[in-house]
Short mmCIF file of C-alpha atoms in Angstrom, two decimals:
data_model
loop_
_atom_site.label_atom_id
_atom_site.label_comp_id
_atom_site.label_asym_id
_atom_site.label_seq_id
_atom_site.Cartn_x
_atom_site.Cartn_y
_atom_site.Cartn_z
CA UNK A 1 108.40 141.72 65.12
CA UNK A 2 105.88 141.45 67.94
CA UNK A 3 103.81 138.93 65.95
CA UNK A 4 106.94 136.84 65.25
CA UNK A 5 107.85 136.91 68.94
CA UNK A 6 104.38 135.63 69.92
CA UNK A 7 104.64 132.82 67.38
CA UNK A 8 108.05 131.78 68.68
CA UNK A 9 106.85 131.86 72.27
CA UNK A 10 103.83 129.76 71.29
CA UNK A 11 106.01 127.20 69.51
CA UNK A 12 108.37 126.97 72.47
CA UNK A 13 105.44 126.53 74.85
CA UNK A 14 103.97 123.81 72.63
CA UNK A 15 107.32 122.03 72.45
CA UNK A 16 107.74 122.23 76.23
CA UNK A 17 104.34 120.59 76.72
CA UNK A 18 105.28 117.80 74.27
CA UNK A 19 108.61 117.20 76.00
CA UNK A 20 106.92 117.13 79.38
CA UNK A 21 104.38 114.62 78.08
CA UNK A 22 107.14 112.40 76.68
CA UNK A 23 109.06 112.68 79.94
CA UNK A 24 106.43 110.87 82.00
CA UNK A 25 107.77 107.63 80.47
CA UNK A 26 111.35 106.70 81.36
CA UNK A 27 113.95 107.17 78.63
CA UNK A 28 114.18 104.18 76.27
CA UNK A 29 111.51 102.32 78.27
CA UNK A 30 109.46 99.72 76.40
CA UNK A 31 106.20 98.04 77.30
CA UNK A 32 107.07 94.69 78.90
CA UNK A 33 104.74 91.67 78.78
CA UNK A 34 104.82 89.96 82.18
CA UNK A 35 102.31 87.21 81.41
CA UNK A 36 99.49 86.33 79.01
CA UNK A 37 98.29 83.25 80.90
CA UNK A 38 94.90 84.59 82.02
CA UNK A 39 91.37 85.06 80.70
CA UNK A 40 90.58 88.66 81.69
CA UNK A 41 92.78 90.70 84.02
CA UNK A 42 91.46 93.57 86.12
CA UNK A 43 91.63 95.59 89.33
CA UNK A 44 95.36 96.13 90.04
CA UNK A 45 96.18 97.45 93.53
CA UNK A 46 99.57 98.14 95.10
CA UNK A 47 100.60 97.45 98.69
CA UNK A 48 103.12 99.46 100.74
CA UNK A 49 106.02 97.32 99.49
CA UNK A 50 105.18 97.91 95.83
CA UNK A 51 103.72 94.45 95.16
CA UNK A 52 100.75 94.55 92.79
CA UNK A 53 97.64 92.41 93.26
CA UNK A 54 95.22 91.94 90.37
CA UNK A 55 92.23 89.82 89.44
CA UNK A 56 91.43 87.25 86.77
CA UNK A 57 87.66 87.29 87.14
CA UNK A 58 86.71 84.44 84.75
CA UNK A 59 89.14 82.16 86.60
CA UNK A 60 87.87 83.43 89.99
CA UNK A 61 91.29 84.31 91.36
CA UNK A 62 93.45 87.11 92.74
CA UNK A 63 97.10 87.10 91.63
CA UNK A 64 100.17 88.77 93.13
CA UNK A 65 103.06 90.29 91.18
CA UNK A 66 106.18 90.46 93.34
CA UNK A 67 108.36 93.55 93.24
CA UNK A 68 111.34 91.42 94.37
CA UNK A 69 111.09 88.58 91.85
CA UNK A 70 109.13 90.17 88.98
CA UNK A 71 106.98 87.04 88.99
CA UNK A 72 103.30 86.21 89.50
CA UNK A 73 101.77 83.79 92.00
CA UNK A 74 98.18 82.94 92.95
CA UNK A 75 97.14 84.84 96.07
CA UNK A 76 93.51 83.79 96.58
CA UNK A 77 91.27 81.29 94.80
CA UNK A 78 88.29 81.29 94.79
CA UNK A 79 88.04 85.05 95.15
CA UNK A 80 84.32 85.83 95.03
CA UNK A 81 84.74 86.72 91.34
CA UNK A 82 86.63 89.81 92.51
CA UNK A 83 86.99 92.72 90.11
CA UNK A 84 88.39 96.02 91.44
CA UNK A 85 90.87 95.93 94.34
CA UNK A 86 92.33 98.52 96.72
CA UNK A 87 94.30 98.44 99.98
CA UNK A 88 92.92 100.10 103.10
CA UNK A 89 95.12 101.98 105.57
CA UNK A 90 95.66 98.85 107.69
CA UNK A 91 97.03 96.77 104.85
CA UNK A 92 93.84 94.79 104.25
CA UNK A 93 92.96 94.10 100.63
CA UNK A 94 89.51 95.37 99.67
CA UNK A 95 87.75 93.58 96.82
CA UNK A 96 84.65 94.22 94.73
CA UNK A 97 83.41 90.62 94.91
CA UNK A 98 80.51 90.67 92.50
CA UNK A 99 79.75 86.93 92.56
CA UNK A 100 77.26 87.73 95.34
CA UNK A 101 77.25 91.54 94.90
CA UNK A 102 79.52 92.15 97.90
CA UNK A 103 82.39 94.31 99.09
CA UNK A 104 85.09 92.27 100.85
CA UNK A 105 87.88 93.04 103.28
CA UNK A 106 90.62 90.41 102.98
CA UNK A 107 92.89 90.43 106.02
CA UNK A 108 96.61 89.67 105.81
CA UNK A 109 95.91 86.11 107.01
CA UNK A 110 93.32 85.89 104.18
CA UNK A 111 90.37 85.89 106.56
CA UNK A 112 87.44 87.43 104.65
CA UNK A 113 85.01 89.96 106.11
CA UNK A 114 81.91 90.93 104.10
CA UNK A 115 81.57 94.69 104.48
CA UNK A 116 78.51 95.24 102.27
CA UNK A 117 76.06 92.89 100.57
CA UNK A 118 72.99 95.09 100.05
CA UNK A 119 71.66 98.64 100.06
CA UNK A 120 68.38 99.31 101.86
CA UNK A 121 67.55 95.61 101.71
CA UNK A 122 68.20 95.20 97.98
CA UNK A 123 71.10 93.42 96.31
CA UNK A 124 73.75 95.69 94.84
CA UNK A 125 74.16 95.60 91.06
CA UNK A 126 77.77 94.42 91.26
CA UNK A 127 80.51 96.48 92.95
CA UNK A 128 83.14 97.18 90.31
CA UNK A 129 85.87 99.59 91.38
CA UNK A 130 86.79 101.49 94.53
CA UNK A 131 88.98 104.09 96.20
CA UNK A 132 89.78 104.72 99.89
CA UNK A 133 89.96 108.28 101.24
CA UNK A 134 92.30 109.59 103.94
CA UNK A 135 89.74 108.86 106.68
CA UNK A 136 89.36 105.23 105.60
CA UNK A 137 85.99 105.66 103.95
CA UNK A 138 85.37 103.74 100.73
CA UNK A 139 83.94 105.14 97.50
CA UNK A 140 82.81 102.45 95.06
CA UNK A 141 80.96 102.17 91.77
CA UNK A 142 78.05 99.78 91.26
CA UNK A 143 77.27 99.25 87.56
CA UNK A 144 75.18 96.35 86.28
CA UNK A 145 76.90 93.86 83.97
CA UNK A 146 74.96 90.63 83.57
CA UNK A 147 77.39 87.88 84.60
CA UNK A 148 77.18 84.29 83.28
CA UNK A 149 77.62 82.95 86.82
CA UNK A 150 74.56 84.79 88.19
CA UNK A 151 71.13 83.19 88.49
CA UNK A 152 69.39 86.58 88.52
CA UNK A 153 68.58 88.28 85.22
CA UNK A 154 67.68 91.81 86.30
CA UNK A 155 68.52 94.56 88.75
CA UNK A 156 67.03 95.00 92.18
CA UNK A 157 68.35 98.59 92.30
CA UNK A 158 67.39 100.42 89.13
CA UNK A 159 69.96 103.23 89.33
CA UNK A 160 73.67 102.58 88.92
CA UNK A 161 75.17 104.65 91.72
CA UNK A 162 78.44 105.66 93.29
CA UNK A 163 78.33 104.82 97.01
CA UNK A 164 80.34 105.80 100.09
CA UNK A 165 80.95 103.45 103.01
CA UNK A 166 81.83 105.35 106.18
CA UNK A 167 85.26 104.89 107.86
CA UNK A 168 83.66 102.85 110.67
CA UNK A 169 82.27 100.56 107.92
CA UNK A 170 78.74 100.90 109.29
CA UNK A 171 76.95 103.42 107.08
CA UNK A 172 76.52 103.40 103.30
CA UNK A 173 75.09 106.25 101.27
CA UNK A 174 74.63 107.25 97.63
CA UNK A 175 76.96 110.10 96.66
CA UNK A 176 76.43 110.21 92.87
CA UNK A 177 73.39 108.96 90.98
CA UNK A 178 73.06 110.87 87.70
CA UNK A 179 75.28 108.49 85.74
CA UNK A 180 74.53 105.91 83.05
CA UNK A 181 77.11 103.29 84.05
CA UNK A 182 79.80 104.36 86.54
CA UNK A 183 82.93 102.24 86.39
CA UNK A 184 86.46 103.50 87.03
CA UNK A 185 87.03 105.65 90.13
CA UNK A 186 90.00 107.26 91.86
CA UNK A 187 90.74 110.24 94.07
CA UNK A 188 93.40 112.91 93.67
CA UNK A 189 96.43 112.80 95.96
CA UNK A 190 95.22 115.75 98.03
CA UNK A 191 91.90 114.02 98.73
CA UNK A 192 89.89 116.98 97.48
CA UNK A 193 88.81 115.65 94.07
CA UNK A 194 87.19 112.38 93.01
CA UNK A 195 87.24 111.21 89.40
CA UNK A 196 84.44 108.93 88.17
CA UNK A 197 84.27 107.41 84.71
CA UNK A 198 80.79 106.99 83.25
CA UNK A 199 81.70 104.32 80.73
CA UNK A 200 78.05 104.03 79.69
CA UNK A 201 78.05 107.65 78.53
CA UNK A 202 81.70 107.84 77.39
CA UNK A 203 82.55 110.60 79.85
CA UNK A 204 84.72 111.13 82.91
CA UNK A 205 83.74 113.62 85.61
CA UNK A 206 85.52 115.33 88.46
CA UNK A 207 83.77 116.02 91.77
CA UNK A 208 84.74 118.05 94.80
CA UNK A 209 84.87 115.92 97.94
CA UNK A 210 83.09 117.69 100.79
CA UNK A 211 83.97 117.37 104.49
CA UNK A 212 81.01 115.03 105.02
CA UNK A 213 82.27 112.83 102.11
CA UNK A 214 79.43 113.96 99.84
CA UNK A 215 80.29 114.98 96.29
CA UNK A 216 79.62 118.37 94.76
CA UNK A 217 80.70 120.66 91.91
CA UNK A 218 80.49 118.00 89.23
CA UNK A 219 82.48 118.94 86.12
CA UNK A 220 83.04 117.17 82.82
CA UNK A 221 86.72 116.25 82.84
CA UNK A 222 86.91 114.66 79.39
CA UNK A 223 84.67 113.19 76.69
CA UNK A 224 86.03 109.71 77.32
CA UNK A 225 84.89 106.91 79.59
CA UNK A 226 87.20 104.43 81.25
CA UNK A 227 87.20 100.93 82.71
CA UNK A 228 89.82 101.68 85.34
CA UNK A 229 92.06 104.63 86.24
CA UNK A 230 94.93 105.89 88.34
CA UNK A 231 96.81 109.12 89.08
CA UNK A 232 100.48 110.07 89.41
CA UNK A 233 102.41 112.52 91.59
CA UNK A 234 102.08 115.25 88.94
CA UNK A 235 98.29 115.13 89.14
CA UNK A 236 97.89 113.39 85.79
CA UNK A 237 94.95 111.03 85.29
CA UNK A 238 95.38 107.73 83.42
CA UNK A 239 92.31 106.33 81.63
CA UNK A 240 91.97 102.92 79.99
CA UNK A 241 90.19 101.29 77.06
CA UNK A 242 92.22 101.84 73.90
CA UNK A 243 95.63 101.48 75.53
CA UNK A 244 96.27 104.04 78.28
CA UNK A 245 95.45 107.72 77.72
CA UNK A 246 97.00 110.30 80.05
CA UNK A 247 95.46 113.68 80.86
CA UNK A 248 96.88 116.51 82.91
CA UNK A 249 94.87 118.02 85.75
CA UNK A 250 93.22 120.44 83.31
CA UNK A 251 91.75 117.63 81.24
CA UNK A 252 94.21 118.04 78.38
CA UNK A 253 95.53 114.84 76.78
CA UNK A 254 99.31 114.69 77.12
CA UNK A 255 100.12 111.08 76.25
CA UNK A 256 98.77 107.89 74.72
CA UNK A 257 100.42 104.56 75.55
CA UNK A 258 99.51 101.88 72.98
CA UNK A 259 98.91 98.36 74.30
CA UNK A 260 98.81 95.34 71.93
CA UNK A 261 95.56 93.93 73.35
CA UNK A 262 92.17 95.08 72.09
CA UNK A 263 91.09 96.34 75.52
CA UNK A 264 93.02 97.76 78.45
CA UNK A 265 90.94 97.23 81.57
CA UNK A 266 92.87 98.89 84.37
CA UNK A 267 96.12 100.46 85.49
CA UNK A 268 98.12 101.37 88.60
CA UNK A 269 101.64 102.20 89.72
CA UNK A 270 103.74 99.60 91.52
CA UNK A 271 107.27 98.36 92.02
CA UNK A 272 110.03 100.11 93.93
CA UNK A 273 109.01 103.71 94.59
CA UNK A 274 105.84 103.10 92.54
CA UNK A 275 107.78 104.08 89.40
CA UNK A 276 106.43 101.23 87.26
CA UNK A 277 103.11 101.47 85.46
CA UNK A 278 101.27 98.16 85.77
CA UNK A 279 98.65 97.53 83.07
CA UNK A 280 95.98 94.81 82.92
CA UNK A 281 94.74 94.11 79.38
CA UNK A 282 92.53 91.19 78.36
CA UNK A 283 94.50 87.98 79.09
CA UNK A 284 97.74 89.85 79.78
CA UNK A 285 99.62 92.07 82.21
CA UNK A 286 102.28 94.60 81.18
CA UNK A 287 104.70 96.94 82.90
CA UNK A 288 106.31 100.20 81.77
CA UNK A 289 109.07 102.14 83.55
CA UNK A 290 108.07 105.74 84.29
CA UNK A 291 109.62 109.04 85.32
CA UNK A 292 106.57 109.88 87.43
CA UNK A 293 105.32 107.73 90.29
CA UNK A 294 102.05 106.67 91.84
CA UNK A 295 100.51 108.20 94.96
CA UNK A 296 98.47 105.36 96.45
#
């Protein structure tokens, strides 16, 4: 009798986990293709109104998806071959502009400030993705991907680091260096944990964020790398590559969202109340209605 009870409890627990996993997607929601008019979409970032900005790096442009009209317009072209995007606390759009290995701050009037263009006198490898902490400091990854529009053919900085730019935008330091090729990056809602995907080693790690913005207590989160990533208000982490794979805060996979394209590059939440998952995949962008919401 006791054994039977344990089995029943286990089955009920397993079913509850499955239901919870299914419940992150809104009932009867289907993946919606917004547009397939691009070459390679990346770097989605949401503003305070729920509008989503994303990049089309081969076409050297930043696009804007409007929450009001569900349509896409060109926001900035040329865009410094921008890749990852994120909004700072003042509503400026930050961009990993890897055409000249820079980090940009794009003001609301589209005036461009170059925040970083080197580290210790050497050109960065190519800023790729970024996340802003509660103080306004910027964590960003700097992998090396040889671009066809570069004249250089090799690195000036041998290691592919994760960097931190101080809130006053004056000091840059290395905060993680024992990675093969860091790519996707995002912080937890409470600001205490940073997730970094080492796409070159097919792993994603979690780090504790210290008071001085340094990283410690590195832990393997999952044996899966990722191009881009986001989190929701339940603490789940969304990784990309083969569609979108969702993990709970314990590193357990709870959902896989198939995407028709061969590669899903990045993901964020946008729309009203940040209840819409916005997915960039190859030449396309998709949306999916969710029961959870974003926290950016």
